[in-house]
Amino acid sequence: MKVSLFVTCLVDNLYPQVGEAMVRILDRIGVEVVFPAGQTCCGQPAFNSGYTDEARASARTLVDAFEDAEYVVSPSGSCTGMIHHYYEELFANDLKRAQKAKELAAKSFEFSQFLVSVLGVTDVGASFPHRVTYHPSCHGARLLGVKDEPLTLLRNVRDIELVDLPYATDCCGFGGTFAIKMGDISTAMVTEKVDHVQETRADVVVGTDMGCLMNIGGRMSREGLRVRPMHIAELLYEGIHKGVIAQ
Amino acid sequence: MTAETRHTATNHASSDDGFAQGVLGRSRHALQDDFLRAAVRFTADRLRGKKQTATTSLGRWEEWRERGRQIRSHTVANLDYYLGQFADNVTAAGGHVYFAADAAEARAVVQSIMREKQARRVVKSKSMVSEEIGINHVLEAEGIEVVETDLGEYIVQLAKETPSHIIIPAIHKNRQQIKELFTEAGGENLTTDTKTLTAFARRTMRDKFIHADVGITGCNFGIAESGSVVLFTNEGNADMVTNLPSTHIVLMGMERLLPTFADLETMANLLPRSATGQSITTYMSVLTGCRRPTDVDGARDMHLIILDNGRSRQLGDLKMQHILNCIRCGACLNVCPVYRQIGGHAYGSVYPGPIGAVLSPVLNDGEKYSDLPYASSLCGACSEACPVKIPLHDLLVHLRQRHVDSGQTKRTERLAFKGFQFAFSKPGRLSLAMKVARFGQKPLSKNGRIESKIGPLRGWTEGRDAPTVAQSSFRERWTSLQKELHQFGNTDNKRHGDLNGDLNGDRNGELNNGSSLNQESRDRKGDGRHE
């Protein structure tokens, strides 16, 4: 089987190590991984701000780049959710691409969803001897319906101490451009989220979306906390292999 | 003060300030008011918890929601028919029906009834439409005494404020503040004990009920098949309002209809559970027309005012007309992480929270509320909580699209997204843009993060550190990474075969078929299972 990586603009440019961890895990499982270079971004930042034409421009790159893909896997439930939830509407006046978008949605998965629900892999053989709490990202859970898959993977990590996050399903306040446009409100939200993370006394807060983790991590860093935000792919890869991912 | 300006006239912000600042500016007060946020959180959490218990005990909640959605969508899609049927049946039962195109028309109808009845005293039960048309001030300006008889509304009225929640108008007030308001109103020295406070309110109300000329109520649902008005209340005050004064005025939004009593059964299960976590409210009063000769009580005269006020403009917009499905339960407020931080008054509109962020810009033309749809992280908690499955987060995006299309957004923002479009439409341009960013971030970054509060970054960095663009992107690393990867059938892969089975070739057929799984995940989307 061949998997095409949809790496998301955030991971590509800010957190490439997350993309690498994902690739290495998939490779380890025995899946062939390719990276279609024509992709840029799903268009969500523009789309959620109301700029549909601008969103369509980058959404086109995605639809075209993955036209021949067998499976498309991404480290973000939010970006995958964008494809599933809004692409049909986005290409309403472009029948050819609307059809392609429909096919893309049918073969696109968030990373943990792909492992658990498509490959049936629930244990990647990782060991992670730390106290960890999981923040479920809103779009992955609500837009895409990925709720149990990340936890299934985490529960099977050896030596991990998984602690429930209070008010876990409350949004961290990221919301893309919302975090900048309504900065004060967003900061109040993430501050409450970080308070709950602290209540768990966890060393690591793990998630499936770098947008949220960038927000939670940015607040924790500002507060001078020593809690590490990690993408689930990073955590699993580190747990499998203490090999160094090039920084 | 006009009815329009009362909407923002809280005890801390003048309306003019409020609108110049927008929702973010109005939020600042709440964000610094730890008490207010604690009060809102406490009540919202309690209601959330009670709702979860109530929906679990009912069972098959998703089926109830779907039924609710169907009933409301059907009614809204056929609103003209049901409005006609409803109005005919109200008239046949002895009521008078008026259609008001906007708030001013609705106010004028109320005023003319007051004049005709020579009314001096009015008692009201809770009605969001009465807030929408700002009727209290208009009547008070004519020297008419208007008394809110719902406890929460009474507190808010004494404080000269507006409700900050659809169901719990005084969600932002504490016992001490209530005691002070009541002490001032009654000239008695009260304690903060709940019983003492409610006893005071009761004593005060009793006198008002007995001497009122007119009672004004809202309408939770109008039943088209019979012309009945249905009210869900907990305090019993609405029954006093509708029975003691000789004239009863009903204010209702034009979309508040249900075809039949059978549909009411569904709503009676959805509304109280979603609003307060009750299986049923203490009172569910059904009023059909006015008092008949054989009736022992009821108003002799019933006037029903059906308000449009921007609602009908949404009909035919297949996305936006869903907003008319709303049954005003407030469940979206109770789960909203934004409402939780800023409370209701920051929205500056009659309807706060996610429903307000959609409804207010829709019902009011112009720019007054155009920033409300941006007061959301689009987390979807509201859509998940809505008992009639209104896709609120989609509607918020839809309103942002309308706002952009109307050309009202800031020039700098438009340019920024033009830049996004340019850079993100070709991978080469994106790589170039990131090279520029790497160079540009150098003076701003230290220890791999950015704290500088300059330019567009400011909204972020005021409260959070920002990450830096990586020295090499994933794209740039891919070639070397690819060389390292194990290809099929290599030894390392075989070594891990015991973990995951051998996923090569032959077994592919047994993997879950992608499309069916996606179908399933689409089916599960927006499902309101509370975790």
JSON list of N, CA and C in Angstrom, two decimals, chain A residues 143-198:
[
{"chain": "A", "resi": 143, "resn": "LEU", "atom": "N", "xyz": [-15.43, 17.76, 13.66]},
{"chain": "A", "resi": 143, "resn": "LEU", "atom": "CA", "xyz": [-15.63, 17.88, 12.22]},
{"chain": "A", "resi": 143, "resn": "LEU", "atom": "C", "xyz": [-15.34, 16.55, 11.53]},
{"chain": "A", "resi": 144, "resn": "LEU", "atom": "N", "xyz": [-14.31, 15.87, 12.02]},
{"chain": "A", "resi": 144, "resn": "LEU", "atom": "CA", "xyz": [-13.88, 14.64, 11.37]},
{"chain": "A", "resi": 144, "resn": "LEU", "atom": "C", "xyz": [-14.40, 13.40, 12.09]},
{"chain": "A", "resi": 145, "resn": "GLY", "atom": "N", "xyz": [-14.76, 13.57, 13.37]},
{"chain": "A", "resi": 145, "resn": "GLY", "atom": "CA", "xyz": [-15.29, 12.43, 14.12]},
{"chain": "A", "resi": 145, "resn": "GLY", "atom": "C", "xyz": [-14.21, 11.50, 14.64]},
{"chain": "A", "resi": 146, "resn": "VAL", "atom": "N", "xyz": [-12.97, 11.99, 14.77]},
{"chain": "A", "resi": 146, "resn": "VAL", "atom": "CA", "xyz": [-11.89, 11.17, 15.34]},
{"chain": "A", "resi": 146, "resn": "VAL", "atom": "C", "xyz": [-11.86, 11.40, 16.83]},
{"chain": "A", "resi": 147, "resn": "LYS", "atom": "N", "xyz": [-12.39, 10.45, 17.59]},
{"chain": "A", "resi": 147, "resn": "LYS", "atom": "CA", "xyz": [-12.48, 10.64, 19.03]},
{"chain": "A", "resi": 147, "resn": "LYS", "atom": "C", "xyz": [-11.66, 9.63, 19.83]},
{"chain": "A", "resi": 148, "resn": "ASP", "atom": "N", "xyz": [-11.75, 8.36, 19.46]},
{"chain": "A", "resi": 148, "resn": "ASP", "atom": "CA", "xyz": [-11.11, 7.33, 20.28]},
{"chain": "A", "resi": 148, "resn": "ASP", "atom": "C", "xyz": [-9.73, 6.93, 19.77]},
{"chain": "A", "resi": 149, "resn": "GLU", "atom": "N", "xyz": [-9.47, 7.15, 18.48]},
{"chain": "A", "resi": 149, "resn": "GLU", "atom": "CA", "xyz": [-8.25, 6.61, 17.88]},
{"chain": "A", "resi": 149, "resn": "GLU", "atom": "C", "xyz": [-6.96, 7.05, 18.57]},
{"chain": "A", "resi": 150, "resn": "PRO", "atom": "N", "xyz": [-6.80, 8.37, 18.85]},
{"chain": "A", "resi": 150, "resn": "PRO", "atom": "CA", "xyz": [-5.54, 8.77, 19.50]},
{"chain": "A", "resi": 150, "resn": "PRO", "atom": "C", "xyz": [-5.37, 8.11, 20.86]},
{"chain": "A", "resi": 151, "resn": "LEU", "atom": "N", "xyz": [-6.47, 8.02, 21.61]},
{"chain": "A", "resi": 151, "resn": "LEU", "atom": "CA", "xyz": [-6.40, 7.42, 22.95]},
{"chain": "A", "resi": 151, "resn": "LEU", "atom": "C", "xyz": [-6.08, 5.94, 22.87]},
{"chain": "A", "resi": 152, "resn": "THR", "atom": "N", "xyz": [-6.61, 5.27, 21.85]},
{"chain": "A", "resi": 152, "resn": "THR", "atom": "CA", "xyz": [-6.31, 3.85, 21.66]},
{"chain": "A", "resi": 152, "resn": "THR", "atom": "C", "xyz": [-4.80, 3.66, 21.51]},
{"chain": "A", "resi": 153, "resn": "LEU", "atom": "N", "xyz": [-4.20, 4.49, 20.70]},
{"chain": "A", "resi": 153, "resn": "LEU", "atom": "CA", "xyz": [-2.75, 4.39, 20.49]},
{"chain": "A", "resi": 153, "resn": "LEU", "atom": "C", "xyz": [-1.98, 4.71, 21.76]},
{"chain": "A", "resi": 154, "resn": "LEU", "atom": "N", "xyz": [-2.42, 5.76, 22.47]},
{"chain": "A", "resi": 154, "resn": "LEU", "atom": "CA", "xyz": [-1.70, 6.17, 23.67]},
{"chain": "A", "resi": 154, "resn": "LEU", "atom": "C", "xyz": [-1.81, 5.14, 24.79]},
{"chain": "A", "resi": 155, "resn": "ARG", "atom": "N", "xyz": [-2.99, 4.53, 24.90]},
{"chain": "A", "resi": 155, "resn": "ARG", "atom": "CA", "xyz": [-3.19, 3.55, 25.98]},
{"chain": "A", "resi": 155, "resn": "ARG", "atom": "C", "xyz": [-2.29, 2.33, 25.80]},
{"chain": "A", "resi": 156, "resn": "ASN", "atom": "N", "xyz": [-1.90, 2.08, 24.55]},
{"chain": "A", "resi": 156, "resn": "ASN", "atom": "CA", "xyz": [-1.05, 0.92, 24.30]},
{"chain": "A", "resi": 156, "resn": "ASN", "atom": "C", "xyz": [0.44, 1.21, 24.38]},
{"chain": "A", "resi": 157, "resn": "VAL", "atom": "N", "xyz": [0.78, 2.45, 24.74]},
{"chain": "A", "resi": 157, "resn": "VAL", "atom": "CA", "xyz": [2.20, 2.78, 24.91]},
{"chain": "A", "resi": 157, "resn": "VAL", "atom": "C", "xyz": [2.64, 2.26, 26.28]},
{"chain": "A", "resi": 158, "resn": "ARG", "atom": "N", "xyz": [3.73, 1.52, 26.29]},
{"chain": "A", "resi": 158, "resn": "ARG", "atom": "CA", "xyz": [4.21, 0.95, 27.55]},
{"chain": "A", "resi": 158, "resn": "ARG", "atom": "C", "xyz": [4.79, 2.03, 28.45]},
{"chain": "A", "resi": 159, "resn": "ASP", "atom": "N", "xyz": [4.59, 1.82, 29.76]},
{"chain": "A", "resi": 159, "resn": "ASP", "atom": "CA", "xyz": [5.16, 2.68, 30.81]},
{"chain": "A", "resi": 159, "resn": "ASP", "atom": "C", "xyz": [4.60, 4.12, 30.82]},
{"chain": "A", "resi": 160, "resn": "ILE", "atom": "N", "xyz": [3.64, 4.40, 29.97]},
{"chain": "A", "resi": 160, "resn": "ILE", "atom": "CA", "xyz": [3.09, 5.76, 29.95]},
{"chain": "A", "resi": 160, "resn": "ILE", "atom": "C", "xyz": [2.12, 5.91, 31.12]},
{"chain": "A", "resi": 161, "resn": "GLU", "atom": "N", "xyz": [2.11, 7.09, 31.72]},
{"chain": "A", "resi": 161, "resn": "GLU", "atom": "CA", "xyz": [1.11, 7.35, 32.76]},
{"chain": "A", "resi": 161, "resn": "GLU", "atom": "C", "xyz": [0.15, 8.37, 32.16]},
{"chain": "A", "resi": 162, "resn": "LEU", "atom": "N", "xyz": [-0.98, 7.87, 31.66]},
{"chain": "A", "resi": 162, "resn": "LEU", "atom": "CA", "xyz": [-1.93, 8.72, 30.96]},
{"chain": "A", "resi": 162, "resn": "LEU", "atom": "C", "xyz": [-2.94, 9.27, 31.96]},
{"chain": "A", "resi": 163, "resn": "VAL", "atom": "N", "xyz": [-3.00, 10.60, 32.09]},
{"chain": "A", "resi": 163, "resn": "VAL", "atom": "CA", "xyz": [-3.95, 11.20, 33.04]},
{"chain": "A", "resi": 163, "resn": "VAL", "atom": "C", "xyz": [-4.98, 12.02, 32.29]},
{"chain": "A", "resi": 164, "resn": "ASP", "atom": "N", "xyz": [-6.23, 11.92, 32.75]},
{"chain": "A", "resi": 164, "resn": "ASP", "atom": "CA", "xyz": [-7.32, 12.66, 32.09]},
{"chain": "A", "resi": 164, "resn": "ASP", "atom": "C", "xyz": [-7.16, 14.16, 32.28]},
{"chain": "A", "resi": 165, "resn": "LEU", "atom": "N", "xyz": [-7.40, 14.88, 31.22]},
{"chain": "A", "resi": 165, "resn": "LEU", "atom": "CA", "xyz": [-7.36, 16.34, 31.27]},
{"chain": "A", "resi": 165, "resn": "LEU", "atom": "C", "xyz": [-8.75, 16.84, 31.65]},
{"chain": "A", "resi": 166, "resn": "PRO", "atom": "N", "xyz": [-8.88, 17.63, 32.74]},
{"chain": "A", "resi": 166, "resn": "PRO", "atom": "CA", "xyz": [-10.20, 18.17, 33.07]},
{"chain": "A", "resi": 166, "resn": "PRO", "atom": "C", "xyz": [-10.68, 19.09, 31.93]},
{"chain": "A", "resi": 167, "resn": "TYR", "atom": "N", "xyz": [-11.97, 19.12, 31.71]},
{"chain": "A", "resi": 167, "resn": "TYR", "atom": "CA", "xyz": [-12.55, 19.95, 30.64]},
{"chain": "A", "resi": 167, "resn": "TYR", "atom": "C", "xyz": [-11.84, 19.70, 29.31]},
{"chain": "A", "resi": 168, "resn": "ALA", "atom": "N", "xyz": [-11.50, 18.45, 29.06]},
{"chain": "A", "resi": 168, "resn": "ALA", "atom": "CA", "xyz": [-10.68, 18.11, 27.89]},
{"chain": "A", "resi": 168, "resn": "ALA", "atom": "C", "xyz": [-11.28, 18.62, 26.59]},
{"chain": "A", "resi": 169, "resn": "THR", "atom": "N", "xyz": [-12.60, 18.49, 26.44]},
{"chain": "A", "resi": 169, "resn": "THR", "atom": "CA", "xyz": [-13.21, 18.83, 25.14]},
{"chain": "A", "resi": 169, "resn": "THR", "atom": "C", "xyz": [-13.45, 20.32, 24.94]},
{"chain": "A", "resi": 170, "resn": "ASP", "atom": "N", "xyz": [-13.10, 21.14, 25.94]},
{"chain": "A", "resi": 170, "resn": "ASP", "atom": "CA", "xyz": [-13.21, 22.59, 25.74]},
{"chain": "A", "resi": 170, "resn": "ASP", "atom": "C", "xyz": [-12.08, 23.08, 24.85]},
{"chain": "A", "resi": 171, "resn": "CYS", "atom": "N", "xyz": [-12.42, 23.94, 23.91]},
{"chain": "A", "resi": 171, "resn": "CYS", "atom": "CA", "xyz": [-11.46, 24.47, 22.97]},
{"chain": "A", "resi": 171, "resn": "CYS", "atom": "C", "xyz": [-10.31, 25.20, 23.68]},
{"chain": "A", "resi": 172, "resn": "CYS", "atom": "N", "xyz": [-9.10, 25.08, 23.13]},
{"chain": "A", "resi": 172, "resn": "CYS", "atom": "CA", "xyz": [-7.93, 25.75, 23.73]},
{"chain": "A", "resi": 172, "resn": "CYS", "atom": "C", "xyz": [-7.86, 27.21, 23.32]},
{"chain": "A", "resi": 173, "resn": "GLY", "atom": "N", "xyz": [-8.69, 27.62, 22.35]},
{"chain": "A", "resi": 173, "resn": "GLY", "atom": "CA", "xyz": [-8.70, 29.02, 21.94]},
{"chain": "A", "resi": 173, "resn": "GLY", "atom": "C", "xyz": [-7.88, 29.31, 20.71]},
{"chain": "A", "resi": 174, "resn": "PHE", "atom": "N", "xyz": [-7.39, 28.26, 20.03]},
{"chain": "A", "resi": 174, "resn": "PHE", "atom": "CA", "xyz": [-6.57, 28.53, 18.84]},
{"chain": "A", "resi": 174, "resn": "PHE", "atom": "C", "xyz": [-7.42, 29.13, 17.72]},
{"chain": "A", "resi": 175, "resn": "GLY", "atom": "N", "xyz": [-8.20, 28.29, 17.07]},
{"chain": "A", "resi": 175, "resn": "GLY", "atom": "CA", "xyz": [-9.14, 28.81, 16.07]},
{"chain": "A", "resi": 175, "resn": "GLY", "atom": "C", "xyz": [-8.50, 29.59, 14.93]},
{"chain": "A", "resi": 176, "resn": "GLY", "atom": "N", "xyz": [-7.26, 29.27, 14.57]},
{"chain": "A", "resi": 176, "resn": "GLY", "atom": "CA", "xyz": [-6.62, 29.91, 13.41]},
{"chain": "A", "resi": 176, "resn": "GLY", "atom": "C", "xyz": [-6.50, 31.41, 13.61]},
{"chain": "A", "resi": 177, "resn": "THR", "atom": "N", "xyz": [-7.04, 32.19, 12.66]},
{"chain": "A", "resi": 177, "resn": "THR", "atom": "CA", "xyz": [-6.90, 33.64, 12.72]},
{"chain": "A", "resi": 177, "resn": "THR", "atom": "C", "xyz": [-7.58, 34.24, 13.94]},
{"chain": "A", "resi": 178, "resn": "PHE", "atom": "N", "xyz": [-8.52, 33.50, 14.53]},
{"chain": "A", "resi": 178, "resn": "PHE", "atom": "CA", "xyz": [-9.19, 33.95, 15.77]},
{"chain": "A", "resi": 178, "resn": "PHE", "atom": "C", "xyz": [-8.16, 34.28, 16.84]},
{"chain": "A", "resi": 179, "resn": "ALA", "atom": "N", "xyz": [-7.10, 33.48, 16.91]},
{"chain": "A", "resi": 179, "resn": "ALA", "atom": "CA", "xyz": [-6.09, 33.65, 17.97]},
{"chain": "A", "resi": 179, "resn": "ALA", "atom": "C", "xyz": [-5.38, 34.99, 17.86]},
{"chain": "A", "resi": 180, "resn": "ILE", "atom": "N", "xyz": [-5.36, 35.55, 16.65]},
{"chain": "A", "resi": 180, "resn": "ILE", "atom": "CA", "xyz": [-4.70, 36.85, 16.46]},
{"chain": "A", "resi": 180, "resn": "ILE", "atom": "C", "xyz": [-5.74, 37.97, 16.49]},
{"chain": "A", "resi": 181, "resn": "LYS", "atom": "N", "xyz": [-6.85, 37.74, 15.79]},
{"chain": "A", "resi": 181, "resn": "LYS", "atom": "CA", "xyz": [-7.89, 38.75, 15.67]},
{"chain": "A", "resi": 181, "resn": "LYS", "atom": "C", "xyz": [-8.55, 39.04, 17.02]},
{"chain": "A", "resi": 182, "resn": "MET", "atom": "N", "xyz": [-8.81, 37.99, 17.77]},
{"chain": "A", "resi": 182, "resn": "MET", "atom": "CA", "xyz": [-9.45, 38.14, 19.07]},
{"chain": "A", "resi": 182, "resn": "MET", "atom": "C", "xyz": [-8.45, 37.66, 20.14]},
{"chain": "A", "resi": 183, "resn": "GLY", "atom": "N", "xyz": [-7.24, 38.20, 20.05]},
{"chain": "A", "resi": 183, "resn": "GLY", "atom": "CA", "xyz": [-6.13, 37.73, 20.88]},
{"chain": "A", "resi": 183, "resn": "GLY", "atom": "C", "xyz": [-6.43, 37.64, 22.37]},
{"chain": "A", "resi": 184, "resn": "ASP", "atom": "N", "xyz": [-7.10, 38.66, 22.91]},
{"chain": "A", "resi": 184, "resn": "ASP", "atom": "CA", "xyz": [-7.35, 38.66, 24.35]},
{"chain": "A", "resi": 184, "resn": "ASP", "atom": "C", "xyz": [-8.28, 37.52, 24.77]},
{"chain": "A", "resi": 185, "resn": "ILE", "atom": "N", "xyz": [-9.31, 37.30, 23.97]},
{"chain": "A", "resi": 185, "resn": "ILE", "atom": "CA", "xyz": [-10.27, 36.23, 24.29]},
{"chain": "A", "resi": 185, "resn": "ILE", "atom": "C", "xyz": [-9.58, 34.88, 24.15]},
{"chain": "A", "resi": 186, "resn": "SER", "atom": "N", "xyz": [-8.83, 34.75, 23.06]},
{"chain": "A", "resi": 186, "resn": "SER", "atom": "CA", "xyz": [-8.10, 33.52, 22.79]},
{"chain": "A", "resi": 186, "resn": "SER", "atom": "C", "xyz": [-7.11, 33.21, 23.93]},
{"chain": "A", "resi": 187, "resn": "THR", "atom": "N", "xyz": [-6.43, 34.25, 24.40]},
{"chain": "A", "resi": 187, "resn": "THR", "atom": "CA", "xyz": [-5.48, 34.07, 25.50]},
{"chain": "A", "resi": 187, "resn": "THR", "atom": "C", "xyz": [-6.19, 33.64, 26.79]},
{"chain": "A", "resi": 188, "resn": "ALA", "atom": "N", "xyz": [-7.36, 34.22, 27.04]},
{"chain": "A", "resi": 188, "resn": "ALA", "atom": "CA", "xyz": [-8.12, 33.82, 28.23]},
{"chain": "A", "resi": 188, "resn": "ALA", "atom": "C", "xyz": [-8.50, 32.33, 28.13]},
{"chain": "A", "resi": 189, "resn": "MET", "atom": "N", "xyz": [-8.85, 31.90, 26.93]},
{"chain": "A", "resi": 189, "resn": "MET", "atom": "CA", "xyz": [-9.23, 30.50, 26.73]},
{"chain": "A", "resi": 189, "resn": "MET", "atom": "C", "xyz": [-8.04, 29.56, 26.94]},
{"chain": "A", "resi": 190, "resn": "VAL", "atom": "N", "xyz": [-6.91, 29.93, 26.35]},
{"chain": "A", "resi": 190, "resn": "VAL", "atom": "CA", "xyz": [-5.75, 29.05, 26.46]},
{"chain": "A", "resi": 190, "resn": "VAL", "atom": "C", "xyz": [-5.20, 29.06, 27.88]},
{"chain": "A", "resi": 191, "resn": "THR", "atom": "N", "xyz": [-5.38, 30.18, 28.57]},
{"chain": "A", "resi": 191, "resn": "THR", "atom": "CA", "xyz": [-4.93, 30.23, 29.97]},
{"chain": "A", "resi": 191, "resn": "THR", "atom": "C", "xyz": [-5.73, 29.25, 30.81]},
{"chain": "A", "resi": 192, "resn": "GLU", "atom": "N", "xyz": [-7.04, 29.19, 30.56]},
{"chain": "A", "resi": 192, "resn": "GLU", "atom": "CA", "xyz": [-7.84, 28.20, 31.29]},
{"chain": "A", "resi": 192, "resn": "GLU", "atom": "C", "xyz": [-7.41, 26.78, 30.94]},
{"chain": "A", "resi": 193, "resn": "LYS", "atom": "N", "xyz": [-7.14, 26.57, 29.65]},
{"chain": "A", "resi": 193, "resn": "LYS", "atom": "CA", "xyz": [-6.69, 25.24, 29.21]},
{"chain": "A", "resi": 193, "resn": "LYS", "atom": "C", "xyz": [-5.39, 24.85, 29.93]},
{"chain": "A", "resi": 194, "resn": "VAL", "atom": "N", "xyz": [-4.45, 25.79, 29.98]},
{"chain": "A", "resi": 194, "resn": "VAL", "atom": "CA", "xyz": [-3.15, 25.52, 30.60]},
{"chain": "A", "resi": 194, "resn": "VAL", "atom": "C", "xyz": [-3.32, 25.28, 32.11]},
{"chain": "A", "resi": 195, "resn": "ASP", "atom": "N", "xyz": [-4.27, 26.00, 32.73]},
{"chain": "A", "resi": 195, "resn": "ASP", "atom": "CA", "xyz": [-4.56, 25.73, 34.15]},
{"chain": "A", "resi": 195, "resn": "ASP", "atom": "C", "xyz": [-4.97, 24.27, 34.34]},
{"chain": "A", "resi": 196, "resn": "HIS", "atom": "N", "xyz": [-5.80, 23.78, 33.43]},
{"chain": "A", "resi": 196, "resn": "HIS", "atom": "CA", "xyz": [-6.24, 22.38, 33.55]},
{"chain": "A", "resi": 196, "resn": "HIS", "atom": "C", "xyz": [-5.09, 21.41, 33.29]},
{"chain": "A", "resi": 197, "resn": "VAL", "atom": "N", "xyz": [-4.21, 21.77, 32.34]},
{"chain": "A", "resi": 197, "resn": "VAL", "atom": "CA", "xyz": [-3.03, 20.93, 32.09]},
{"chain": "A", "resi": 197, "resn": "VAL", "atom": "C", "xyz": [-2.19, 20.84, 33.37]},
{"chain": "A", "resi": 198, "resn": "GLN", "atom": "N", "xyz": [-2.03, 21.99, 34.03]},
{"chain": "A", "resi": 198, "resn": "GLN", "atom": "CA", "xyz": [-1.24, 22.01, 35.27]},
{"chain": "A", "resi": 198, "resn": "GLN", "atom": "C", "xyz": [-1.88, 21.16, 36.36]}
]
